[in-house]
């Protein structure tokens, strides 16, 4: 799934994610083979060339594989294993602060981005969330100023 996440369109990733969650919910988790077959079918349906770096299903990486695919610089290398006990095996999690704005009379502090919440780096959403925070804060300040508020 890590390799597919970099290579499949969002629609297919959402479908795969929902399929895995639904199978888990009914007590019949998908096997590795079933997930790989589903990814392969999705890649075929999106017409991803079998020699493309965008192909992730059933990939076997060999050190003597020769010249890389023409489009190999467009995607990260294939993940072939996770080393036990490394940060790569930590669960993806989300943490956030108890209060996002300063408390008390005359407080003028707001926490945004990683100061307000953190996301495991492998989730890849930290910057996006920080930018969304800034956009939201800018809208709030703009509205306050339009209504004569004390900013």
PDB file of N, CA, C and O in Angstrom, residues 59-134:
ATOM      1  N   UNK A  59       5.782  -6.058  -7.607  1.00  0.00           N
ATOM      2  CA  UNK A  59       7.127  -5.622  -7.957  1.00  0.00           C
ATOM      3  C   UNK A  59       8.146  -6.419  -7.165  1.00  0.00           C
ATOM      4  O   UNK A  59       8.018  -6.586  -5.962  1.00  0.00           O
ATOM      5  N   UNK A  60       9.149  -6.909  -7.864  1.00  0.00           N
ATOM      6  CA  UNK A  60      10.284  -7.523  -7.192  1.00  0.00           C
ATOM      7  C   UNK A  60      11.501  -6.692  -7.572  1.00  0.00           C
ATOM      8  O   UNK A  60      11.821  -6.554  -8.754  1.00  0.00           O
ATOM      9  N   UNK A  61      12.115  -6.101  -6.583  1.00  0.00           N
ATOM     10  CA  UNK A  61      13.253  -5.229  -6.839  1.00  0.00           C
ATOM     11  C   UNK A  61      14.523  -6.059  -6.766  1.00  0.00           C
ATOM     12  O   UNK A  61      14.775  -6.749  -5.787  1.00  0.00           O
ATOM     13  N   UNK A  62      15.319  -5.986  -7.832  1.00  0.00           N
ATOM     14  CA  UNK A  62      16.576  -6.720  -7.887  1.00  0.00           C
ATOM     15  C   UNK A  62      17.707  -5.719  -8.040  1.00  0.00           C
ATOM     16  O   UNK A  62      17.562  -4.703  -8.713  1.00  0.00           O
ATOM     17  N   UNK A  63      18.822  -5.999  -7.426  1.00  0.00           N
ATOM     18  CA  UNK A  63      19.960  -5.087  -7.516  1.00  0.00           C
ATOM     19  C   UNK A  63      20.547  -5.059  -8.926  1.00  0.00           C
ATOM     20  O   UNK A  63      21.138  -4.080  -9.336  1.00  0.00           O
ATOM     21  N   UNK A  64      20.408  -6.142  -9.678  1.00  0.00           N
ATOM     22  CA  UNK A  64      20.974  -6.194 -11.024  1.00  0.00           C
ATOM     23  C   UNK A  64      19.908  -5.901 -12.088  1.00  0.00           C
ATOM     24  O   UNK A  64      19.966  -6.416 -13.191  1.00  0.00           O
ATOM     25  N   UNK A  65      18.924  -5.048 -11.747  1.00  0.00           N
ATOM     26  CA  UNK A  65      17.801  -4.824 -12.657  1.00  0.00           C
ATOM     27  C   UNK A  65      18.148  -3.936 -13.845  1.00  0.00           C
ATOM     28  O   UNK A  65      17.330  -3.757 -14.729  1.00  0.00           O
ATOM     29  N   UNK A  66      19.347  -3.357 -13.873  1.00  0.00           N
ATOM     30  CA  UNK A  66      19.758  -2.594 -15.040  1.00  0.00           C
ATOM     31  C   UNK A  66      19.291  -1.151 -15.025  1.00  0.00           C
ATOM     32  O   UNK A  66      19.200  -0.519 -13.983  1.00  0.00           O
ATOM     33  N   UNK A  67      18.968  -0.636 -16.208  1.00  0.00           N
ATOM     34  CA  UNK A  67      18.583   0.765 -16.365  1.00  0.00           C
ATOM     35  C   UNK A  67      17.197   0.993 -15.768  1.00  0.00           C
ATOM     36  O   UNK A  67      16.268   0.240 -16.048  1.00  0.00           O
ATOM     37  N   UNK A  68      17.035   2.055 -14.951  1.00  0.00           N
ATOM     38  CA  UNK A  68      15.718   2.318 -14.372  1.00  0.00           C
ATOM     39  C   UNK A  68      14.727   2.774 -15.437  1.00  0.00           C
ATOM     40  O   UNK A  68      15.101   3.222 -16.520  1.00  0.00           O
ATOM     41  N   UNK A  69      13.448   2.660 -15.117  1.00  0.00           N
ATOM     42  CA  UNK A  69      12.399   3.105 -16.038  1.00  0.00           C
ATOM     43  C   UNK A  69      12.555   4.591 -16.321  1.00  0.00           C
ATOM     44  O   UNK A  69      13.067   5.344 -15.495  1.00  0.00           O
ATOM     45  N   UNK A  70      12.097   5.006 -17.496  1.00  0.00           N
ATOM     46  CA  UNK A  70      12.228   6.396 -17.934  1.00  0.00           C
ATOM     47  C   UNK A  70      11.600   7.365 -16.929  1.00  0.00           C
ATOM     48  O   UNK A  70      12.125   8.436 -16.670  1.00  0.00           O
ATOM     49  N   UNK A  71      10.487   6.986 -16.331  1.00  0.00           N
ATOM     50  CA  UNK A  71       9.772   7.877 -15.417  1.00  0.00           C
ATOM     51  C   UNK A  71      10.142   7.668 -13.947  1.00  0.00           C
ATOM     52  O   UNK A  71       9.474   8.142 -13.043  1.00  0.00           O
ATOM     53  N   UNK A  72      11.256   6.984 -13.687  1.00  0.00           N
ATOM     54  CA  UNK A  72      11.619   6.621 -12.314  1.00  0.00           C
ATOM     55  C   UNK A  72      11.928   7.824 -11.430  1.00  0.00           C
ATOM     56  O   UNK A  72      11.772   7.750 -10.211  1.00  0.00           O
ATOM     57  N   UNK A  73      12.339   8.940 -12.007  1.00  0.00           N
ATOM     58  CA  UNK A  73      12.662  10.115 -11.186  1.00  0.00           C
ATOM     59  C   UNK A  73      11.406  10.843 -10.698  1.00  0.00           C
ATOM     60  O   UNK A  73      11.479  11.737  -9.869  1.00  0.00           O
ATOM     61  N   UNK A  74      10.232  10.433 -11.169  1.00  0.00           N
ATOM     62  CA  UNK A  74       8.984  11.099 -10.801  1.00  0.00           C
ATOM     63  C   UNK A  74       8.347  10.552  -9.524  1.00  0.00           C
ATOM     64  O   UNK A  74       7.447  11.181  -8.964  1.00  0.00           O
ATOM     65  N   UNK A  75       8.785   9.399  -9.081  1.00  0.00           N
ATOM     66  CA  UNK A  75       8.224   8.775  -7.882  1.00  0.00           C
ATOM     67  C   UNK A  75       9.350   8.266  -6.994  1.00  0.00           C
ATOM     68  O   UNK A  75      10.440   7.979  -7.471  1.00  0.00           O
ATOM     69  N   UNK A  76       9.080   8.132  -5.691  1.00  0.00           N
ATOM     70  CA  UNK A  76      10.115   7.591  -4.798  1.00  0.00           C
ATOM     71  C   UNK A  76      10.423   6.139  -5.146  1.00  0.00           C
ATOM     72  O   UNK A  76       9.597   5.450  -5.753  1.00  0.00           O
ATOM     73  N   UNK A  77      11.591   5.652  -4.738  1.00  0.00           N
ATOM     74  CA  UNK A  77      11.901   4.233  -4.964  1.00  0.00           C
ATOM     75  C   UNK A  77      10.891   3.346  -4.245  1.00  0.00           C
ATOM     76  O   UNK A  77      10.254   3.765  -3.287  1.00  0.00           O
ATOM     77  N   UNK A  78      10.742   2.121  -4.716  1.00  0.00           N
ATOM     78  CA  UNK A  78       9.821   1.185  -4.078  1.00  0.00           C
ATOM     79  C   UNK A  78      10.283   0.846  -2.664  1.00  0.00           C
ATOM     80  O   UNK A  78      11.465   0.619  -2.432  1.00  0.00           O
ATOM     81  N   UNK A  79       9.339   0.808  -1.750  1.00  0.00           N
ATOM     82  CA  UNK A  79       9.605   0.331  -0.393  1.00  0.00           C
ATOM     83  C   UNK A  79       9.505  -1.185  -0.466  1.00  0.00           C
ATOM     84  O   UNK A  79       8.486  -1.725  -0.888  1.00  0.00           O
ATOM     85  N   UNK A  80      10.583  -1.871  -0.099  1.00  0.00           N
ATOM     86  CA  UNK A  80      10.587  -3.327  -0.198  1.00  0.00           C
ATOM     87  C   UNK A  80      10.504  -4.008   1.160  1.00  0.00           C
ATOM     88  O   UNK A  80      10.185  -5.183   1.247  1.00  0.00           O
ATOM     89  N   UNK A  81      10.802  -3.267   2.243  1.00  0.00           N
ATOM     90  CA  UNK A  81      10.669  -3.837   3.584  1.00  0.00           C
ATOM     91  C   UNK A  81      10.740  -2.715   4.614  1.00  0.00           C
ATOM     92  O   UNK A  81      11.176  -1.612   4.303  1.00  0.00           O
ATOM     93  N   UNK A  82      10.295  -3.037   5.822  1.00  0.00           N
ATOM     94  CA  UNK A  82      10.431  -2.116   6.949  1.00  0.00           C
ATOM     95  C   UNK A  82      11.288  -2.807   7.987  1.00  0.00           C
ATOM     96  O   UNK A  82      11.068  -3.971   8.327  1.00  0.00           O
ATOM     97  N   UNK A  83      12.271  -2.094   8.480  1.00  0.00           N
ATOM     98  CA  UNK A  83      13.181  -2.665   9.465  1.00  0.00           C
ATOM     99  C   UNK A  83      12.538  -2.593  10.849  1.00  0.00           C
ATOM    100  O   UNK A  83      12.167  -1.507  11.303  1.00  0.00           O
ATOM    101  N   UNK A  84      12.351  -3.718  11.515  1.00  0.00           N
ATOM    102  CA  UNK A  84      11.724  -3.712  12.840  1.00  0.00           C
ATOM    103  C   UNK A  84      12.464  -2.799  13.815  1.00  0.00           C
ATOM    104  O   UNK A  84      13.687  -2.739  13.801  1.00  0.00           O
ATOM    105  N   UNK A  85      11.694  -2.068  14.612  1.00  0.00           N
ATOM    106  CA  UNK A  85      12.275  -1.203  15.626  1.00  0.00           C
ATOM    107  C   UNK A  85      12.717   0.157  15.128  1.00  0.00           C
ATOM    108  O   UNK A  85      13.236   0.961  15.893  1.00  0.00           O
ATOM    109  N   UNK A  86      12.520   0.457  13.848  1.00  0.00           N
ATOM    110  CA  UNK A  86      12.898   1.767  13.323  1.00  0.00           C
ATOM    111  C   UNK A  86      11.688   2.685  13.349  1.00  0.00           C
ATOM    112  O   UNK A  86      10.558   2.247  13.546  1.00  0.00           O
ATOM    113  N   UNK A  87      11.922   3.983  13.097  1.00  0.00           N
ATOM    114  CA  UNK A  87      10.815   4.938  13.110  1.00  0.00           C
ATOM    115  C   UNK A  87       9.791   4.618  12.032  1.00  0.00           C
ATOM    116  O   UNK A  87       8.637   4.992  12.143  1.00  0.00           O
ATOM    117  N   UNK A  88      10.189   3.910  11.000  1.00  0.00           N
ATOM    118  CA  UNK A  88       9.260   3.566   9.926  1.00  0.00           C
ATOM    119  C   UNK A  88       8.157   2.628  10.407  1.00  0.00           C
ATOM    120  O   UNK A  88       7.127   2.515   9.770  1.00  0.00           O
ATOM    121  N   UNK A  89       8.370   1.960  11.531  1.00  0.00           N
ATOM    122  CA  UNK A  89       7.354   1.042  12.021  1.00  0.00           C
ATOM    123  C   UNK A  89       6.478   1.659  13.103  1.00  0.00           C
ATOM    124  O   UNK A  89       5.607   0.996  13.643  1.00  0.00           O
ATOM    125  N   UNK A  90       6.691   2.928  13.443  1.00  0.00           N
ATOM    126  CA  UNK A  90       5.845   3.577  14.423  1.00  0.00           C
ATOM    127  C   UNK A  90       4.477   3.823  13.803  1.00  0.00           C
ATOM    128  O   UNK A  90       4.370   4.157  12.626  1.00  0.00           O
ATOM    129  N   UNK A  91       3.418   3.695  14.584  1.00  0.00           N
ATOM    130  CA  UNK A  91       2.087   3.937  14.019  1.00  0.00           C
ATOM    131  C   UNK A  91       1.907   5.411  13.661  1.00  0.00           C
ATOM    132  O   UNK A  91       2.444   6.286  14.333  1.00  0.00           O
ATOM    133  N   UNK A  92       1.177   5.653  12.583  1.00  0.00           N
ATOM    134  CA  UNK A  92       0.862   7.031  12.224  1.00  0.00           C
ATOM    135  C   UNK A  92      -0.124   7.544  13.262  1.00  0.00           C
ATOM    136  O   UNK A  92      -1.100   6.878  13.582  1.00  0.00           O
ATOM    137  N   UNK A  93       0.149   8.710  13.811  1.00  0.00           N
ATOM    138  CA  UNK A  93      -0.765   9.241  14.811  1.00  0.00           C
ATOM    139  C   UNK A  93      -0.823  10.751  14.715  1.00  0.00           C
ATOM    140  O   UNK A  93       0.019  11.390  14.094  1.00  0.00           O
ATOM    141  N   UNK A  94      -1.817  11.290  15.354  1.00  0.00           N
ATOM    142  CA  UNK A  94      -2.089  12.709  15.324  1.00  0.00           C
ATOM    143  C   UNK A  94      -2.148  13.213  16.755  1.00  0.00           C
ATOM    144  O   UNK A  94      -2.795  12.606  17.596  1.00  0.00           O
ATOM    145  N   UNK A  95      -1.440  14.286  17.056  1.00  0.00           N
ATOM    146  CA  UNK A  95      -1.485  14.914  18.378  1.00  0.00           C
ATOM    147  C   UNK A  95      -1.897  16.364  18.204  1.00  0.00           C
ATOM    148  O   UNK A  95      -1.548  16.994  17.205  1.00  0.00           O
ATOM    149  N   UNK A  96      -2.606  16.899  19.183  1.00  0.00           N
ATOM    150  CA  UNK A  96      -2.927  18.325  19.124  1.00  0.00           C
ATOM    151  C   UNK A  96      -2.973  18.917  20.515  1.00  0.00           C
ATOM    152  O   UNK A  96      -3.086  18.222  21.520  1.00  0.00           O
ATOM    153  N   UNK A  97      -2.873  20.239  20.559  1.00  0.00           N
ATOM    154  CA  UNK A  97      -2.847  20.956  21.821  1.00  0.00           C
ATOM    155  C   UNK A  97      -4.232  21.034  22.451  1.00  0.00           C
ATOM    156  O   UNK A  97      -5.239  20.814  21.777  1.00  0.00           O
ATOM    157  N   UNK A  98      -4.276  21.340  23.720  1.00  0.00           N
ATOM    158  CA  UNK A  98      -5.560  21.492  24.427  1.00  0.00           C
ATOM    159  C   UNK A  98      -6.230  22.814  24.059  1.00  0.00           C
ATOM    160  O   UNK A  98      -7.441  22.906  24.001  1.00  0.00           O
ATOM    161  N   UNK A  99      -5.433  23.873  23.852  1.00  0.00           N
ATOM    162  CA  UNK A  99      -5.983  25.195  23.527  1.00  0.00           C
ATOM    163  C   UNK A  99      -5.191  25.791  22.365  1.00  0.00           C
ATOM    164  O   UNK A  99      -3.963  25.785  22.383  1.00  0.00           O
ATOM    165  N   UNK A 100      -5.914  26.301  21.382  1.00  0.00           N
ATOM    166  CA  UNK A 100      -5.260  26.864  20.202  1.00  0.00           C
ATOM    167  C   UNK A 100      -5.063  28.373  20.298  1.00  0.00           C
ATOM    168  O   UNK A 100      -4.314  28.954  19.538  1.00  0.00           O
ATOM    169  N   UNK A 101      -5.771  29.003  21.212  1.00  0.00           N
ATOM    170  CA  UNK A 101      -5.634  30.448  21.389  1.00  0.00           C
ATOM    171  C   UNK A 101      -5.240  30.735  22.831  1.00  0.00           C
ATOM    172  O   UNK A 101      -5.530  29.962  23.741  1.00  0.00           O
ATOM    173  N   UNK A 102      -4.553  31.882  23.009  1.00  0.00           N
ATOM    174  CA  UNK A 102      -4.144  32.278  24.347  1.00  0.00           C
ATOM    175  C   UNK A 102      -5.354  32.500  25.237  1.00  0.00           C
ATOM    176  O   UNK A 102      -6.431  32.866  24.766  1.00  0.00           O
ATOM    177  N   UNK A 103      -5.169  32.271  26.512  1.00  0.00           N
ATOM    178  CA  UNK A 103      -6.268  32.418  27.452  1.00  0.00           C
ATOM    179  C   UNK A 103      -6.048  33.638  28.332  1.00  0.00           C
ATOM    180  O   UNK A 103      -4.930  34.040  28.579  1.00  0.00           O
ATOM    181  N   UNK A 104      -7.126  34.224  28.782  1.00  0.00           N
ATOM    182  CA  UNK A 104      -7.039  35.360  29.686  1.00  0.00           C
ATOM    183  C   UNK A 104      -7.229  36.682  28.970  1.00  0.00           C
ATOM    184  O   UNK A 104      -7.202  36.783  27.735  1.00  0.00           O
ATOM    185  N   UNK A 105      -7.429  37.725  29.779  1.00  0.00           N
ATOM    186  CA  UNK A 105      -7.674  39.077  29.277  1.00  0.00           C
ATOM    187  C   UNK A 105      -6.500  39.544  28.419  1.00  0.00           C
ATOM    188  O   UNK A 105      -5.354  39.494  28.838  1.00  0.00           O
ATOM    189  N   UNK A 106      -6.783  40.011  27.218  1.00  0.00           N
ATOM    190  CA  UNK A 106      -5.762  40.590  26.346  1.00  0.00           C
ATOM    191  C   UNK A 106      -4.805  39.610  25.695  1.00  0.00           C
ATOM    192  O   UNK A 106      -3.798  40.021  25.132  1.00  0.00           O
ATOM    193  N   UNK A 107      -5.084  38.322  25.763  1.00  0.00           N
ATOM    194  CA  UNK A 107      -4.212  37.343  25.104  1.00  0.00           C
ATOM    195  C   UNK A 107      -4.213  37.566  23.599  1.00  0.00           C
ATOM    196  O   UNK A 107      -5.255  37.792  22.993  1.00  0.00           O
ATOM    197  N   UNK A 108      -3.045  37.488  23.015  1.00  0.00           N
ATOM    198  CA  UNK A 108      -2.918  37.692  21.572  1.00  0.00           C
ATOM    199  C   UNK A 108      -2.021  36.626  20.951  1.00  0.00           C
ATOM    200  O   UNK A 108      -1.166  36.918  20.130  1.00  0.00           O
ATOM    201  N   UNK A 109      -2.207  35.399  21.358  1.00  0.00           N
ATOM    202  CA  UNK A 109      -1.412  34.304  20.791  1.00  0.00           C
ATOM    203  C   UNK A 109      -2.333  33.262  20.172  1.00  0.00           C
ATOM    204  O   UNK A 109      -3.438  33.018  20.657  1.00  0.00           O
ATOM    205  N   UNK A 110      -1.860  32.708  19.071  1.00  0.00           N
ATOM    206  CA  UNK A 110      -2.581  31.639  18.378  1.00  0.00           C
ATOM    207  C   UNK A 110      -1.545  30.607  17.969  1.00  0.00           C
ATOM    208  O   UNK A 110      -0.481  30.945  17.465  1.00  0.00           O
ATOM    209  N   UNK A 111      -1.861  29.356  18.201  1.00  0.00           N
ATOM    210  CA  UNK A 111      -0.973  28.279  17.767  1.00  0.00           C
ATOM    211  C   UNK A 111      -1.448  27.752  16.419  1.00  0.00           C
ATOM    212  O   UNK A 111      -2.636  27.463  16.247  1.00  0.00           O
ATOM    213  N   UNK A 112      -0.526  27.630  15.478  1.00  0.00           N
ATOM    214  CA  UNK A 112      -0.840  27.061  14.163  1.00  0.00           C
ATOM    215  C   UNK A 112       0.253  26.073  13.783  1.00  0.00           C
ATOM    216  O   UNK A 112       1.330  26.063  14.366  1.00  0.00           O
ATOM    217  N   UNK A 113      -0.026  25.262  12.790  1.00  0.00           N
ATOM    218  CA  UNK A 113       0.968  24.316  12.284  1.00  0.00           C
ATOM    219  C   UNK A 113       1.401  23.322  13.333  1.00  0.00           C
ATOM    220  O   UNK A 113       0.614  22.880  14.162  1.00  0.00           O
ATOM    221  N   UNK A 114       2.699  22.979  13.319  1.00  0.00           N
ATOM    222  CA  UNK A 114       3.212  21.970  14.239  1.00  0.00           C
ATOM    223  C   UNK A 114       3.146  22.398  15.697  1.00  0.00           C
ATOM    224  O   UNK A 114       3.180  21.565  16.593  1.00  0.00           O
ATOM    225  N   UNK A 115       3.031  23.708  15.966  1.00  0.00           N
ATOM    226  CA  UNK A 115       2.880  24.167  17.350  1.00  0.00           C
ATOM    227  C   UNK A 115       1.515  23.754  17.898  1.00  0.00           C
ATOM    228  O   UNK A 115       1.353  23.539  19.087  1.00  0.00           O
ATOM    229  N   UNK A 116       0.526  23.648  17.022  1.00  0.00           N
ATOM    230  CA  UNK A 116      -0.836  23.307  17.437  1.00  0.00           C
ATOM    231  C   UNK A 116      -1.112  21.806  17.333  1.00  0.00           C
ATOM    232  O   UNK A 116      -1.846  21.248  18.128  1.00  0.00           O
ATOM    233  N   UNK A 117      -0.533  21.174  16.341  1.00  0.00           N
ATOM    234  CA  UNK A 117      -0.785  19.747  16.132  1.00  0.00           C
ATOM    235  C   UNK A 117       0.362  19.150  15.347  1.00  0.00           C
ATOM    236  O   UNK A 117       1.011  19.813  14.560  1.00  0.00           O
ATOM    237  N   UNK A 118       0.617  17.895  15.592  1.00  0.00           N
ATOM    238  CA  UNK A 118       1.686  17.221  14.850  1.00  0.00           C
ATOM    239  C   UNK A 118       1.129  15.977  14.182  1.00  0.00           C
ATOM    240  O   UNK A 118       0.194  15.355  14.665  1.00  0.00           O
ATOM    241  N   UNK A 119       1.722  15.660  13.077  1.00  0.00           N
ATOM    242  CA  UNK A 119       1.366  14.459  12.335  1.00  0.00           C
ATOM    243  C   UNK A 119       2.671  13.726  12.063  1.00  0.00           C
ATOM    244  O   UNK A 119       3.680  14.337  11.732  1.00  0.00           O
ATOM    245  N   UNK A 120       2.662  12.415  12.218  1.00  0.00           N
ATOM    246  CA  UNK A 120       3.852  11.620  11.927  1.00  0.00           C
ATOM    247  C   UNK A 120       4.339  11.965  10.518  1.00  0.00           C
ATOM    248  O   UNK A 120       3.541  12.057   9.586  1.00  0.00           O
ATOM    249  N   UNK A 121       5.646  12.182  10.332  1.00  0.00           N
ATOM    250  CA  UNK A 121       6.164  12.583   9.008  1.00  0.00           C
ATOM    251  C   UNK A 121       5.776  11.650   7.863  1.00  0.00           C
ATOM    252  O   UNK A 121       5.612  12.096   6.739  1.00  0.00           O
ATOM    253  N   UNK A 122       5.605  10.349   8.144  1.00  0.00           N
ATOM    254  CA  UNK A 122       5.243   9.430   7.071  1.00  0.00           C
ATOM    255  C   UNK A 122       3.833   9.677   6.557  1.00  0.00           C
ATOM    256  O   UNK A 122       3.484   9.255   5.469  1.00  0.00           O
ATOM    257  N   UNK A 123       2.997  10.365   7.346  1.00  0.00           N
ATOM    258  CA  UNK A 123       1.643  10.673   6.888  1.00  0.00           C
ATOM    259  C   UNK A 123       1.690  11.757   5.815  1.00  0.00           C
ATOM    260  O   UNK A 123       0.789  11.858   4.993  1.00  0.00           O
ATOM    261  N   UNK A 124       2.722  12.592   5.845  1.00  0.00           N
ATOM    262  CA  UNK A 124       2.932  13.578   4.795  1.00  0.00           C
ATOM    263  C   UNK A 124       1.931  14.709   4.745  1.00  0.00           C
ATOM    264  O   UNK A 124       1.743  15.322   3.706  1.00  0.00           O
ATOM    265  N   UNK A 125       1.281  15.031   5.844  1.00  0.00           N
ATOM    266  CA  UNK A 125       0.270  16.082   5.812  1.00  0.00           C
ATOM    267  C   UNK A 125       0.601  17.274   6.708  1.00  0.00           C
ATOM    268  O   UNK A 125      -0.179  18.205   6.804  1.00  0.00           O
ATOM    269  N   UNK A 126       1.735  17.274   7.383  1.00  0.00           N
ATOM    270  CA  UNK A 126       2.082  18.346   8.310  1.00  0.00           C
ATOM    271  C   UNK A 126       2.073  19.717   7.676  1.00  0.00           C
ATOM    272  O   UNK A 126       1.447  20.648   8.187  1.00  0.00           O
ATOM    273  N   UNK A 127       2.752  19.876   6.556  1.00  0.00           N
ATOM    274  CA  UNK A 127       2.803  21.169   5.881  1.00  0.00           C
ATOM    275  C   UNK A 127       1.419  21.578   5.403  1.00  0.00           C
ATOM    276  O   UNK A 127       1.004  22.726   5.586  1.00  0.00           O
ATOM    277  N   UNK A 128       0.684  20.654   4.805  1.00  0.00           N
ATOM    278  CA  UNK A 128      -0.661  20.978   4.317  1.00  0.00           C
ATOM    279  C   UNK A 128      -1.550  21.467   5.444  1.00  0.00           C
ATOM    280  O   UNK A 128      -2.296  22.436   5.295  1.00  0.00           O
ATOM    281  N   UNK A 129      -1.484  20.805   6.593  1.00  0.00           N
ATOM    282  CA  UNK A 129      -2.313  21.207   7.725  1.00  0.00           C
ATOM    283  C   UNK A 129      -1.893  22.574   8.244  1.00  0.00           C
ATOM    284  O   UNK A 129      -2.738  23.397   8.606  1.00  0.00           O
ATOM    285  N   UNK A 130      -0.595  22.840   8.285  1.00  0.00           N
ATOM    286  CA  UNK A 130      -0.099  24.145   8.731  1.00  0.00           C
ATOM    287  C   UNK A 130      -0.563  25.261   7.809  1.00  0.00           C
ATOM    288  O   UNK A 130      -0.978  26.335   8.268  1.00  0.00           O
ATOM    289  N   UNK A 131      -0.509  25.028   6.500  1.00  0.00           N
ATOM    290  CA  UNK A 131      -0.973  26.036   5.546  1.00  0.00           C
ATOM    291  C   UNK A 131      -2.477  26.274   5.679  1.00  0.00           C
ATOM    292  O   UNK A 131      -2.953  27.412   5.589  1.00  0.00           O
ATOM    293  N   UNK A 132      -3.222  25.210   5.928  1.00  0.00           N
ATOM    294  CA  UNK A 132      -4.670  25.353   6.134  1.00  0.00           C
ATOM    295  C   UNK A 132      -4.945  26.158   7.396  1.00  0.00           C
ATOM    296  O   UNK A 132      -5.865  26.989   7.431  1.00  0.00           O
ATOM    297  N   UNK A 133      -4.147  25.945   8.444  1.00  0.00           N
ATOM    298  CA  UNK A 133      -4.292  26.725   9.676  1.00  0.00           C
ATOM    299  C   UNK A 133      -4.094  28.207   9.406  1.00  0.00           C
ATOM    300  O   UNK A 133      -4.867  29.053   9.874  1.00  0.00           O
ATOM    301  N   UNK A 134      -3.045  28.539   8.665  1.00  0.00           N
ATOM    302  CA  UNK A 134      -2.740  29.943   8.370  1.00  0.00           C
ATOM    303  C   UNK A 134      -3.863  30.564   7.543  1.00  0.00           C
ATOM    304  O   UNK A 134      -4.282  31.700   7.790  1.00  0.00           O
TER     305      UNK A 134
END
